[in-house]
Amino acid sequence: MEHEPVIGIEVHTELKTRTKMFCDCLNDPDEKHPNVNICPICLGHPGTLPVPNKEAVEKVILVGMALHAEIPAYSQFDRKNYFYPDLPKGYQISQYEHPLVKGGYLEFKLADGSERHIRVTRVHLEEDTGRLAHGTSDMGHGTSTVDFNRAGIPLMELVTEPDIRSAEEARSFGEELQLLIRYLGVSDADMEKGEMRVEANVSLRPRGAKEFGTKVEVKNINSFKFVEKAIAYEVKRQADVLASGKKVVQETRGWDESRGQTFSQRLKEGATDYRYFPEPDIPPLVLDQAWLGSIGARLTELPGAKRKRFTDEYKLDEKTVELFIGDADLAEYFEQVVSEMTEWIQSMGDRVERDKAIKLAANYLTVDFQKMRKETAAPVSETLITPENFAELMAMIYEDKISSAAAKQVLDHMFRTGGDPSEIIREKNLSQESSPESLQSIVAEVLASHEDIVAEYKKGKTNAIQALIGAAMKASRGKANPAVLRTLIEKSIQ
Ligand code: ADP
Ligand code: ZN
Ligand code: MG
């Protein structure tokens, strides 16, 4: 029987806030010394009182608004009771019945162009745990140390409905969510650093069936590539289990990247095991409408809207649009360049195709400029090239005043010195000769001194023209416009 995968995702994201969730300790993910950013509150000492971090609450609400979700006026923290050595209180402050965000959805496109709409169940706020490190002592005994710097860092948990139908889709969902979270400035969401962590719930059901099958939760997946691989593995494993007439066991599994396999960790615990109850030390949050309004006012253009605008307004291809969507600084610079090009585009009338000119600028930015930037690790915001000078160079390339080889030299010079392109071209004598009148004499000389090649060309070996263009280019010391040379050579031989 053919089965259909049913997948729901849970994503934990460490929020970028100044301080921790319930105390004044610094939230510094780059702190290398263990147990520096700690205090009696985040160490769970008895008698201490947690105070919720307003910045963290606002950030989760902002995410909810970006997901078109409901922000209930009433929200509450709960205790989730369980024991773990890196959880000194013996419980985690989380949210259960009354999360900050309910519902919402995220839309994105798959590689084949199909549009997906994944519903979000809830987004809530909780605290991160400490971090355990396991090793071996000099005596050969196993050792475990614990670092509480991470304990109490604000953690946002987002849960989706089981709307996802493939491993690829799960990966795309995660990537789109990461992009959104970065746009909102809520977190750097770096998976390698553990700032974003994904759990995938996977089940199979006969294609066409309404009811869901038994699900397995795959935990601790620390890259999107692994999310895709782990789900694909799990789908195959469950299909094999079902094909052999057995039942899928509801359990939590881990992902072993070196073997490319999921493995059983423990049988699934239910909500009742945690004995959730309202956190008695924190009063419920009653969210003020004016405050919500001020948070909503912070919503800027989000990736989905920007993607649509870049496609419609600049007529760029999908790959280029994605490059700009993934690099907001570069996208902003691009828009400044286009704006600087506008006057020139208008003044040229029929001699410029707007879309073609914009595409030229997009190419130089995403290819050549990006390459120089990456080599020097220079942020876009610190580039010496003003958008005005960049636009001027694009106009000169478009109008054939300079060859593409020379343009790269000029761009390189601009990148290092910040100079004006027309001055650099004058100084370095790089302007391109496009006038047939002045190139005709060079062509005549080249044809006269390469009779053998001309003869070959006449015999039908049309490729030979490359050699003639090359010779003429050399004679012009690289300054001739190759397209004009080609036309002149063809005309002359005929
Ligand atoms: P649990 O109580 O086991 O945590 P939840 O109902 O809270 O289960 O759902 C957790 C996640 O699992 C959600 O993302 C949800 O969409 C997903 N999920 C629920 N049932 C299934 C299923 N049968 N197959 C795949 N995913 C599921
Ligand atoms: Zn603290
Ligand atoms: Mg759950």
Coordinates of C-alpha atoms and ligand atoms in Angstrom, one line a residue:
M1 CA 0.0 0.0 0.0
E2 CA 1.2 3.5 -0.8
H3 CA 1.6 5.8 2.2
E4 CA 1.6 9.5 2.6
P5 CA 3.9 11.2 5.1
V6 CA 2.3 13.5 7.7
I7 CA 4.7 15.9 9.4
G8 CA 4.5 18.5 12.1
I9 CA 7.5 20.6 13.3
E10 CA 8.5 22.1 16.6
V11 CA 11.1 24.8 16.5
H12 CA 12.9 26.2 19.5
T13 CA 14.6 29.6 19.0
E14 CA 16.9 31.4 21.5
L15 CA 15.8 35.0 21.5
K16 CA 18.3 37.8 21.1
T17 CA 17.7 39.9 24.2
R18 CA 19.9 41.9 26.5
T19 CA 19.2 39.9 29.6
K20 CA 17.8 36.4 30.4
M21 CA 14.2 35.5 30.6
F22 CA 13.5 35.9 34.4
C23 CA 16.7 37.6 35.8
D24 CA 19.2 40.4 35.0
C25 CA 22.0 38.1 33.9
L26 CA 23.4 38.8 30.5
N27 CA 22.1 36.8 27.6
D28 CA 25.4 36.3 25.8
P29 CA 25.6 33.3 23.5
D30 CA 29.2 33.9 22.8
E31 CA 30.4 33.7 26.4
K32 CA 33.1 31.0 26.4
H33 CA 33.8 30.9 30.2
P34 CA 31.3 28.6 31.9
N35 CA 29.1 29.8 34.8
V36 CA 29.8 33.5 34.4
N37 CA 26.3 34.8 33.6
I38 CA 24.5 33.3 36.5
C39 CA 22.6 34.4 39.6
P40 CA 20.4 32.8 42.3
I41 CA 17.3 33.2 40.1
C42 CA 18.6 31.3 37.0
L43 CA 20.3 28.8 39.3
G44 CA 16.9 28.1 40.8
H45 CA 17.8 28.8 44.4
P46 CA 14.8 28.6 46.8
G47 CA 13.2 31.9 47.7
T48 CA 14.0 33.8 44.5
L49 CA 11.4 35.4 42.3
P50 CA 11.4 35.3 38.5
V51 CA 10.4 38.5 36.7
P52 CA 9.4 38.1 33.0
N53 CA 11.6 39.9 30.4
K54 CA 9.5 42.4 28.5
E55 CA 11.8 42.4 25.5
A56 CA 11.3 38.7 25.1
V57 CA 7.6 38.9 25.4
E58 CA 7.5 41.6 22.7
K59 CA 9.7 39.6 20.4
V60 CA 7.4 36.5 20.5
I61 CA 4.4 38.7 19.9
L62 CA 6.2 40.3 16.9
V63 CA 6.7 36.8 15.5
G64 CA 3.0 36.0 16.1
M65 CA 2.0 39.2 14.2
A66 CA 4.3 38.3 11.3
L67 CA 2.6 34.9 11.2
H68 CA -0.9 36.5 11.0
A69 CA -1.7 34.9 14.3
E70 CA -4.1 35.7 17.1
I71 CA -2.5 37.4 20.1
P72 CA -4.8 36.6 23.0
A73 CA -5.3 39.4 25.5
Y74 CA -4.6 36.9 28.3
S75 CA -1.5 34.9 28.7
Q76 CA 0.1 32.8 31.4
F77 CA 3.3 31.0 32.4
D78 CA 3.1 27.4 33.6
R79 CA 5.5 25.1 35.4
K80 CA 6.5 22.0 33.4
N81 CA 7.9 19.6 35.9
Y82 CA 10.7 17.2 35.0
F83 CA 14.1 16.3 36.3
Y84 CA 17.3 17.0 34.4
P85 CA 20.8 17.8 35.8
D86 CA 20.9 21.0 33.8
L87 CA 17.5 22.1 35.1
P88 CA 18.3 23.1 38.7
K89 CA 14.7 24.1 39.7
G90 CA 13.3 20.7 38.8
Y91 CA 10.9 22.4 36.5
Q92 CA 11.0 24.6 33.5
I93 CA 8.9 27.8 33.3
S94 CA 7.0 27.5 30.1
Q95 CA 3.5 28.1 28.8
Y96 CA 0.8 25.5 28.3
E97 CA -2.9 26.6 28.4
H98 CA -2.4 30.2 27.5
P99 CA 0.4 30.8 25.0
L100 CA 1.3 34.3 23.8
V101 CA 0.4 33.4 20.2
K102 CA -2.3 31.2 18.9
G103 CA -2.8 30.1 15.2
G104 CA -1.3 31.8 12.2
Y105 CA 0.5 30.5 9.2
L106 CA 3.6 30.6 7.1
E107 CA 3.6 30.6 3.3
F108 CA 6.5 29.7 1.0
K109 CA 7.3 28.0 -2.3
L110 CA 9.0 24.7 -3.0
A111 CA 11.7 24.2 -5.6
D112 CA 9.1 23.1 -8.1
G113 CA 7.3 26.3 -7.7
S114 CA 4.3 24.9 -5.8
E115 CA 3.0 27.2 -3.0
R116 CA 2.6 25.9 0.5
H117 CA 0.6 27.2 3.4
I118 CA 1.5 25.7 6.8
R119 CA -0.7 26.5 9.7
V120 CA 1.0 27.3 13.0
T121 CA -0.7 25.9 16.2
R122 CA 1.0 28.2 18.7
V123 CA 4.1 30.1 19.7
H124 CA 5.0 30.3 23.4
L125 CA 7.8 31.5 25.6
E126 CA 9.9 29.5 28.0
E127 CA 13.4 29.3 29.4
D128 CA 16.4 27.4 28.1
T129 CA 18.2 24.9 30.2
G130 CA 21.9 24.8 31.1
R131 CA 24.4 22.8 29.0
L132 CA 26.0 19.5 30.0
A133 CA 29.5 18.4 28.8
H134 CA 30.5 14.8 29.2
G135 CA 34.2 13.7 29.4
T136 CA 36.6 11.4 31.0
S137 CA 38.6 12.1 34.2
D138 CA 42.4 11.4 34.5
M139 CA 41.4 8.2 36.4
G140 CA 39.4 7.0 33.5
H141 CA 36.0 7.7 35.0
G142 CA 33.2 9.3 33.1
T143 CA 32.7 12.9 34.1
S144 CA 29.9 15.4 33.5
T145 CA 30.1 19.2 34.0
V146 CA 27.3 21.7 33.7
D147 CA 27.4 25.3 32.4
F148 CA 24.5 27.4 33.5
N149 CA 25.3 30.4 31.2
R150 CA 22.5 29.2 28.9
A151 CA 20.0 28.4 31.8
G152 CA 17.2 30.9 31.7
I153 CA 17.9 32.3 28.2
P154 CA 14.5 33.2 26.6
L155 CA 13.4 30.4 24.4
M156 CA 10.6 30.7 21.9
E157 CA 8.8 27.5 20.9
L158 CA 6.8 27.3 17.7
V159 CA 4.5 24.3 16.9
T160 CA 3.0 23.7 13.5
E161 CA -0.1 21.7 12.6
P162 CA 0.6 18.4 10.9
D163 CA 0.3 20.1 7.5
I164 CA 3.7 19.2 6.1
R165 CA 3.9 16.3 3.5
S166 CA 7.5 15.8 2.7
A167 CA 11.0 16.1 4.0
E168 CA 11.8 18.8 1.5
E169 CA 8.8 20.8 2.6
A170 CA 9.9 20.5 6.2
R171 CA 13.3 21.9 5.3
S172 CA 11.8 24.7 3.3
F173 CA 9.5 25.6 6.2
G174 CA 12.4 25.8 8.6
E175 CA 14.5 27.9 6.2
E176 CA 11.6 30.3 5.7
L177 CA 10.9 30.6 9.4
Q178 CA 14.6 31.2 10.0
L179 CA 14.5 34.0 7.4
L180 CA 11.5 35.6 9.0
I181 CA 13.0 35.4 12.5
R182 CA 16.2 37.1 11.2
Y183 CA 14.2 39.8 9.4
L184 CA 12.3 40.6 12.6
G185 CA 15.6 40.8 14.5
V186 CA 14.3 38.3 17.0
S187 CA 17.2 35.9 16.9
D188 CA 20.3 35.2 14.8
A189 CA 18.7 31.7 14.6
D190 CA 22.1 30.0 13.8
M191 CA 21.4 26.3 13.9
E192 CA 25.1 25.4 14.3
K193 CA 25.2 27.4 17.5
G194 CA 22.0 25.8 18.8
E195 CA 20.2 29.1 18.6
M196 CA 17.5 27.3 16.5
R197 CA 16.6 23.7 17.1
V198 CA 14.2 21.6 15.2
E199 CA 12.1 18.5 16.2
A200 CA 10.1 16.7 13.5
N201 CA 7.0 14.6 14.2
V202 CA 6.6 12.1 11.5
S203 CA 3.8 9.5 10.7
L204 CA 2.5 7.7 7.7
R205 CA -1.1 7.0 6.6
P206 CA -2.5 5.2 3.6
R207 CA -2.8 7.7 0.8
G208 CA -6.3 9.1 0.8
A209 CA -7.0 8.2 4.4
K210 CA -8.3 10.9 6.8
E211 CA -6.9 9.6 10.1
F212 CA -3.3 10.1 11.1
G213 CA -1.0 7.2 11.9
T214 CA 1.2 6.8 15.0
K215 CA 3.8 9.5 15.1
V216 CA 7.5 9.4 16.0
E217 CA 9.3 12.5 17.2
V218 CA 12.8 13.0 16.0
K219 CA 14.8 15.3 18.3
N220 CA 18.0 17.4 18.3
I221 CA 18.4 18.0 14.6
N222 CA 21.0 20.8 14.2
S223 CA 20.9 21.7 10.5
F224 CA 18.3 22.0 7.8
K225 CA 20.1 19.5 5.7
F226 CA 19.8 17.0 8.5
V227 CA 16.1 17.9 9.0
E228 CA 15.5 16.7 5.5
K229 CA 17.7 13.6 5.8
A230 CA 16.3 12.6 9.2
I231 CA 12.7 12.9 8.0
A232 CA 13.4 11.1 4.7
Y233 CA 15.0 8.3 6.7
E234 CA 12.1 8.1 9.2
V235 CA 9.5 8.0 6.4
K236 CA 11.4 5.0 4.8
R237 CA 11.8 3.3 8.1
Q238 CA 8.1 3.5 9.0
A239 CA 7.1 2.4 5.5
D240 CA 9.3 -0.7 6.0
V241 CA 7.8 -1.4 9.4
L242 CA 4.2 -1.1 8.0
A243 CA 5.1 -3.2 5.0
S244 CA 6.3 -6.0 7.2
G245 CA 2.8 -6.0 8.9
K246 CA 4.1 -4.5 12.2
K247 CA 3.0 -1.3 13.9
V248 CA 4.9 1.9 14.3
V249 CA 5.8 2.5 18.0
Q250 CA 5.1 6.0 19.4
E251 CA 8.5 7.1 20.6
T252 CA 11.2 9.8 20.6
R253 CA 14.1 9.1 18.3
G254 CA 17.5 10.9 17.9
W255 CA 19.3 11.6 14.6
D256 CA 22.8 10.0 14.2
E257 CA 24.4 11.9 11.4
S258 CA 27.5 9.7 11.1
R259 CA 25.3 6.6 10.4
G260 CA 22.6 8.6 8.6
Q261 CA 20.0 6.9 10.8
T262 CA 17.4 7.8 13.5
F263 CA 17.6 5.7 16.7
S264 CA 15.2 5.0 19.6
Q265 CA 15.8 7.2 22.6
R266 CA 12.7 6.8 24.8
L267 CA 9.1 6.0 24.7
K268 CA 7.0 9.1 24.4
E269 CA 5.9 10.9 27.5
G270 CA 2.5 12.6 27.5
A271 CA 1.5 16.1 28.8
T272 CA 0.2 14.5 32.0
D273 CA 3.7 13.3 32.9
Y274 CA 4.8 16.9 33.2
R275 CA 2.1 17.8 35.7
Y276 CA 1.8 21.3 34.3
F277 CA 0.3 23.9 36.6
P278 CA 0.1 27.7 36.6
E279 CA 3.4 29.3 37.7
P280 CA 2.5 30.8 41.1
D281 CA 5.3 33.3 41.2
I282 CA 4.3 35.1 38.0
P283 CA 1.0 36.9 37.6
P284 CA -0.9 36.3 34.3
L285 CA -0.1 38.7 31.5
V286 CA -3.0 40.9 30.5
L287 CA -1.9 42.5 27.2
D288 CA -2.7 46.1 26.7
Q289 CA -4.1 46.9 23.2
A290 CA -2.0 50.1 22.9
W291 CA 1.1 48.2 23.7
L292 CA 0.2 45.5 21.1
G293 CA -0.3 48.4 18.6
S294 CA 3.2 49.7 19.3
I295 CA 4.7 46.3 18.7
G296 CA 2.7 45.9 15.5
A297 CA 4.1 49.3 14.3
R298 CA 7.6 47.7 14.3
L299 CA 6.7 45.2 11.6
T300 CA 8.7 46.1 8.5
E301 CA 8.5 44.5 5.0
L302 CA 8.7 40.7 5.5
P303 CA 10.4 38.2 3.2
G304 CA 7.2 37.1 1.4
A305 CA 6.1 40.7 0.5
K306 CA 9.7 41.6 -0.4
R307 CA 10.0 38.6 -2.7
K308 CA 6.8 39.6 -4.5
R309 CA 7.9 43.3 -4.8
F310 CA 11.4 42.4 -6.2
T311 CA 9.8 40.1 -8.7
D312 CA 7.1 42.5 -9.9
E313 CA 9.1 45.8 -9.7
Y314 CA 12.5 44.7 -10.9
K315 CA 11.5 41.7 -13.1
L316 CA 14.4 39.7 -11.7
D317 CA 14.7 35.9 -12.0
E318 CA 13.9 33.7 -9.0
K319 CA 17.5 32.9 -8.1
T320 CA 18.6 36.6 -8.0
V321 CA 15.5 37.5 -6.0
E322 CA 16.4 34.8 -3.4
L323 CA 19.9 36.1 -3.2
F324 CA 18.6 39.6 -2.3
I325 CA 15.9 38.1 0.1
G326 CA 18.7 36.3 2.0
D327 CA 20.9 39.4 2.2
A328 CA 18.9 42.4 3.3
D329 CA 21.9 44.8 3.2
L330 CA 22.7 43.9 -0.3
A331 CA 19.1 44.3 -1.3
E332 CA 19.0 47.7 0.2
Y333 CA 22.1 48.7 -1.7
F334 CA 20.7 47.4 -4.9
E335 CA 17.6 49.5 -4.5
Q336 CA 19.7 52.6 -3.9
V337 CA 21.7 51.8 -7.1
V338 CA 18.4 51.4 -9.1
S339 CA 17.1 54.6 -7.7
E340 CA 20.3 56.4 -8.8
M341 CA 19.9 54.8 -12.3
T342 CA 16.4 56.1 -12.7
E343 CA 17.2 59.5 -14.1
W344 CA 19.6 58.1 -16.6
I345 CA 17.0 55.5 -17.7
Q346 CA 14.4 58.1 -18.2
S347 CA 16.7 60.5 -20.1
M348 CA 17.8 57.8 -22.5
G349 CA 14.3 57.1 -23.7
D350 CA 14.2 54.3 -26.3
R351 CA 17.9 53.7 -26.1
V352 CA 17.6 51.9 -22.7
E353 CA 15.4 48.9 -21.7
R354 CA 14.7 49.5 -18.1
D355 CA 14.5 45.8 -17.1
K356 CA 17.7 45.0 -19.0
A357 CA 19.6 47.9 -17.2
I358 CA 18.3 46.8 -13.8
K359 CA 19.3 43.2 -14.5
L360 CA 22.8 44.4 -15.4
A361 CA 23.1 46.1 -12.1
A362 CA 21.7 43.1 -10.2
N363 CA 24.3 40.8 -12.0
Y364 CA 27.3 43.1 -11.2
L365 CA 26.1 43.3 -7.6
T366 CA 25.3 39.6 -6.9
V367 CA 28.4 38.3 -8.8
D368 CA 31.3 40.7 -9.1
F369 CA 30.6 43.0 -6.1
Q370 CA 29.7 40.0 -3.9
K371 CA 32.9 38.2 -4.8
M372 CA 35.1 41.2 -3.8
R373 CA 33.1 41.7 -0.7
K374 CA 33.5 38.1 0.4
E375 CA 37.2 38.1 -0.3
T376 CA 37.7 41.1 2.0
A377 CA 34.9 40.1 4.5
A378 CA 33.6 43.7 4.1
P379 CA 30.0 44.4 5.1
V380 CA 27.9 46.1 2.4
S381 CA 27.2 49.1 4.7
E382 CA 30.9 49.9 4.7
T383 CA 31.6 49.7 1.0
L384 CA 33.5 52.7 -0.5
I385 CA 31.5 52.6 -3.7
T386 CA 28.6 55.0 -3.5
P387 CA 25.3 53.9 -5.1
E388 CA 25.7 56.9 -7.4
N389 CA 29.1 55.8 -8.7
F390 CA 27.9 52.2 -9.0
A391 CA 24.9 53.4 -11.1
E392 CA 27.2 55.5 -13.3
L393 CA 29.4 52.5 -14.0
M394 CA 26.3 50.5 -15.0
A395 CA 25.3 53.2 -17.4
M396 CA 28.7 53.2 -19.1
I397 CA 28.6 49.5 -19.5
Y398 CA 25.1 49.6 -20.9
E399 CA 26.1 52.3 -23.4
D400 CA 29.2 50.3 -24.5
K401 CA 31.5 53.1 -23.4
I402 CA 33.6 50.5 -21.6
S403 CA 34.1 46.7 -22.2
S404 CA 33.1 44.2 -19.7
A405 CA 36.7 43.3 -19.0
A406 CA 37.6 46.9 -18.4
A407 CA 34.4 47.3 -16.2
K408 CA 35.6 44.6 -13.9
Q409 CA 39.0 46.5 -13.5
V410 CA 37.1 49.7 -12.8
L411 CA 34.8 48.1 -10.3
D412 CA 37.8 46.5 -8.5
H413 CA 39.5 50.0 -8.4
M414 CA 36.3 51.6 -7.1
F415 CA 35.9 48.9 -4.5
R416 CA 39.4 49.6 -3.1
T417 CA 39.6 53.4 -3.4
G418 CA 36.0 54.5 -3.7
G419 CA 36.8 56.6 -6.8
D420 CA 34.5 57.9 -9.5
P421 CA 34.2 55.6 -12.5
S422 CA 34.7 58.2 -15.3
E423 CA 37.8 59.5 -13.6
I424 CA 39.2 56.0 -13.2
I425 CA 38.5 55.2 -16.8
R426 CA 40.2 58.4 -17.9
E427 CA 43.2 57.9 -15.6
K428 CA 43.7 54.3 -16.7
N429 CA 42.8 54.9 -20.3
L430 CA 40.2 52.2 -20.2
S431 CA 37.4 53.6 -22.3
Q432 CA 36.1 51.4 -25.1
E433 CA 36.3 52.4 -28.7
S434 CA 33.0 51.7 -30.4
S435 CA 33.0 54.0 -33.3
P436 CA 33.3 52.1 -36.7
E437 CA 35.2 55.0 -38.3
S438 CA 38.1 54.9 -35.9
L439 CA 38.2 51.0 -35.8
Q440 CA 38.1 50.6 -39.6
S441 CA 41.8 51.2 -40.1
I442 CA 42.8 48.7 -37.5
V443 CA 40.5 46.1 -39.1
A444 CA 42.0 46.8 -42.6
E445 CA 45.5 46.3 -41.2
V446 CA 44.6 43.0 -39.5
L447 CA 42.9 41.6 -42.5
A448 CA 45.9 42.5 -44.7
S449 CA 48.4 40.8 -42.4
H450 CA 46.3 37.6 -41.8
E451 CA 45.5 36.6 -45.3
D452 CA 45.7 32.9 -44.4
I453 CA 43.0 33.2 -41.8
V454 CA 40.8 35.3 -44.0
A455 CA 41.1 32.5 -46.7
E456 CA 40.1 29.9 -44.2
Y457 CA 37.1 32.0 -43.2
K458 CA 36.1 32.4 -46.8
K459 CA 36.3 28.6 -47.2
G460 CA 33.5 28.3 -44.6
K461 CA 35.5 28.0 -41.3
T462 CA 33.5 30.7 -39.7
N463 CA 35.1 30.1 -36.3
A464 CA 38.3 31.7 -37.7
I465 CA 36.7 35.1 -37.2
Q466 CA 37.6 34.8 -33.5
A467 CA 41.3 34.9 -34.3
L468 CA 40.8 38.0 -36.4
I469 CA 38.8 39.7 -33.7
G470 CA 41.5 38.7 -31.2
A471 CA 44.2 40.2 -33.4
A472 CA 42.3 43.5 -33.9
M473 CA 41.6 43.7 -30.2
K474 CA 45.3 43.3 -29.5
A475 CA 46.1 46.0 -32.1
S476 CA 43.7 48.3 -30.3
R477 CA 45.4 47.5 -27.0
G478 CA 42.2 46.0 -25.7
K479 CA 40.1 49.0 -26.2
A480 CA 38.0 48.1 -29.1
N481 CA 34.4 47.0 -28.8
P482 CA 34.5 43.3 -29.9
A483 CA 30.9 43.4 -31.3
V484 CA 31.8 46.4 -33.5
L485 CA 35.0 44.6 -34.6
R486 CA 33.0 41.5 -35.6
T487 CA 30.6 43.5 -37.7
L488 CA 33.4 45.5 -39.4
I489 CA 35.4 42.3 -40.2
E490 CA 32.4 40.5 -41.6
K491 CA 31.5 43.5 -43.8
S492 CA 35.1 43.9 -45.0
I493 CA 35.6 40.3 -46.0
Q494 CA 32.3 40.3 -47.9
Ligands
ADP1 P1 2.4 15.7 21.7 O1 1.3 15.8 22.7 O2 2.9 14.3 21.5 O3 3.5 16.7 22.0 P2 1.1 17.4 19.9 O4 -0.3 17.2 19.6 O5 1.5 18.5 20.9 O6 1.7 16.0 20.4 O7 1.9 17.7 18.6 C1 3.2 17.9 18.5 C2 3.6 18.0 17.1 O8 3.4 16.8 16.4 C3 2.9 19.1 16.3 O9 3.8 19.8 15.4 C4 1.8 18.3 15.5 O10 1.5 19.0 14.3 C5 2.5 17.1 15.2 N1 1.7 15.9 15.1 C6 0.6 15.6 15.9 N2 0.1 14.4 15.4 C7 0.9 14.0 14.4 C8 0.9 12.8 13.6 N3 0.0 11.9 13.7 N4 1.8 12.8 12.6 C9 2.7 13.7 12.5 N5 2.8 14.8 13.2 C10 1.9 14.9 14.2
ZN2 ZN 20.4 34.9 36.4
MG3 MG 3.8 18.7 22.4

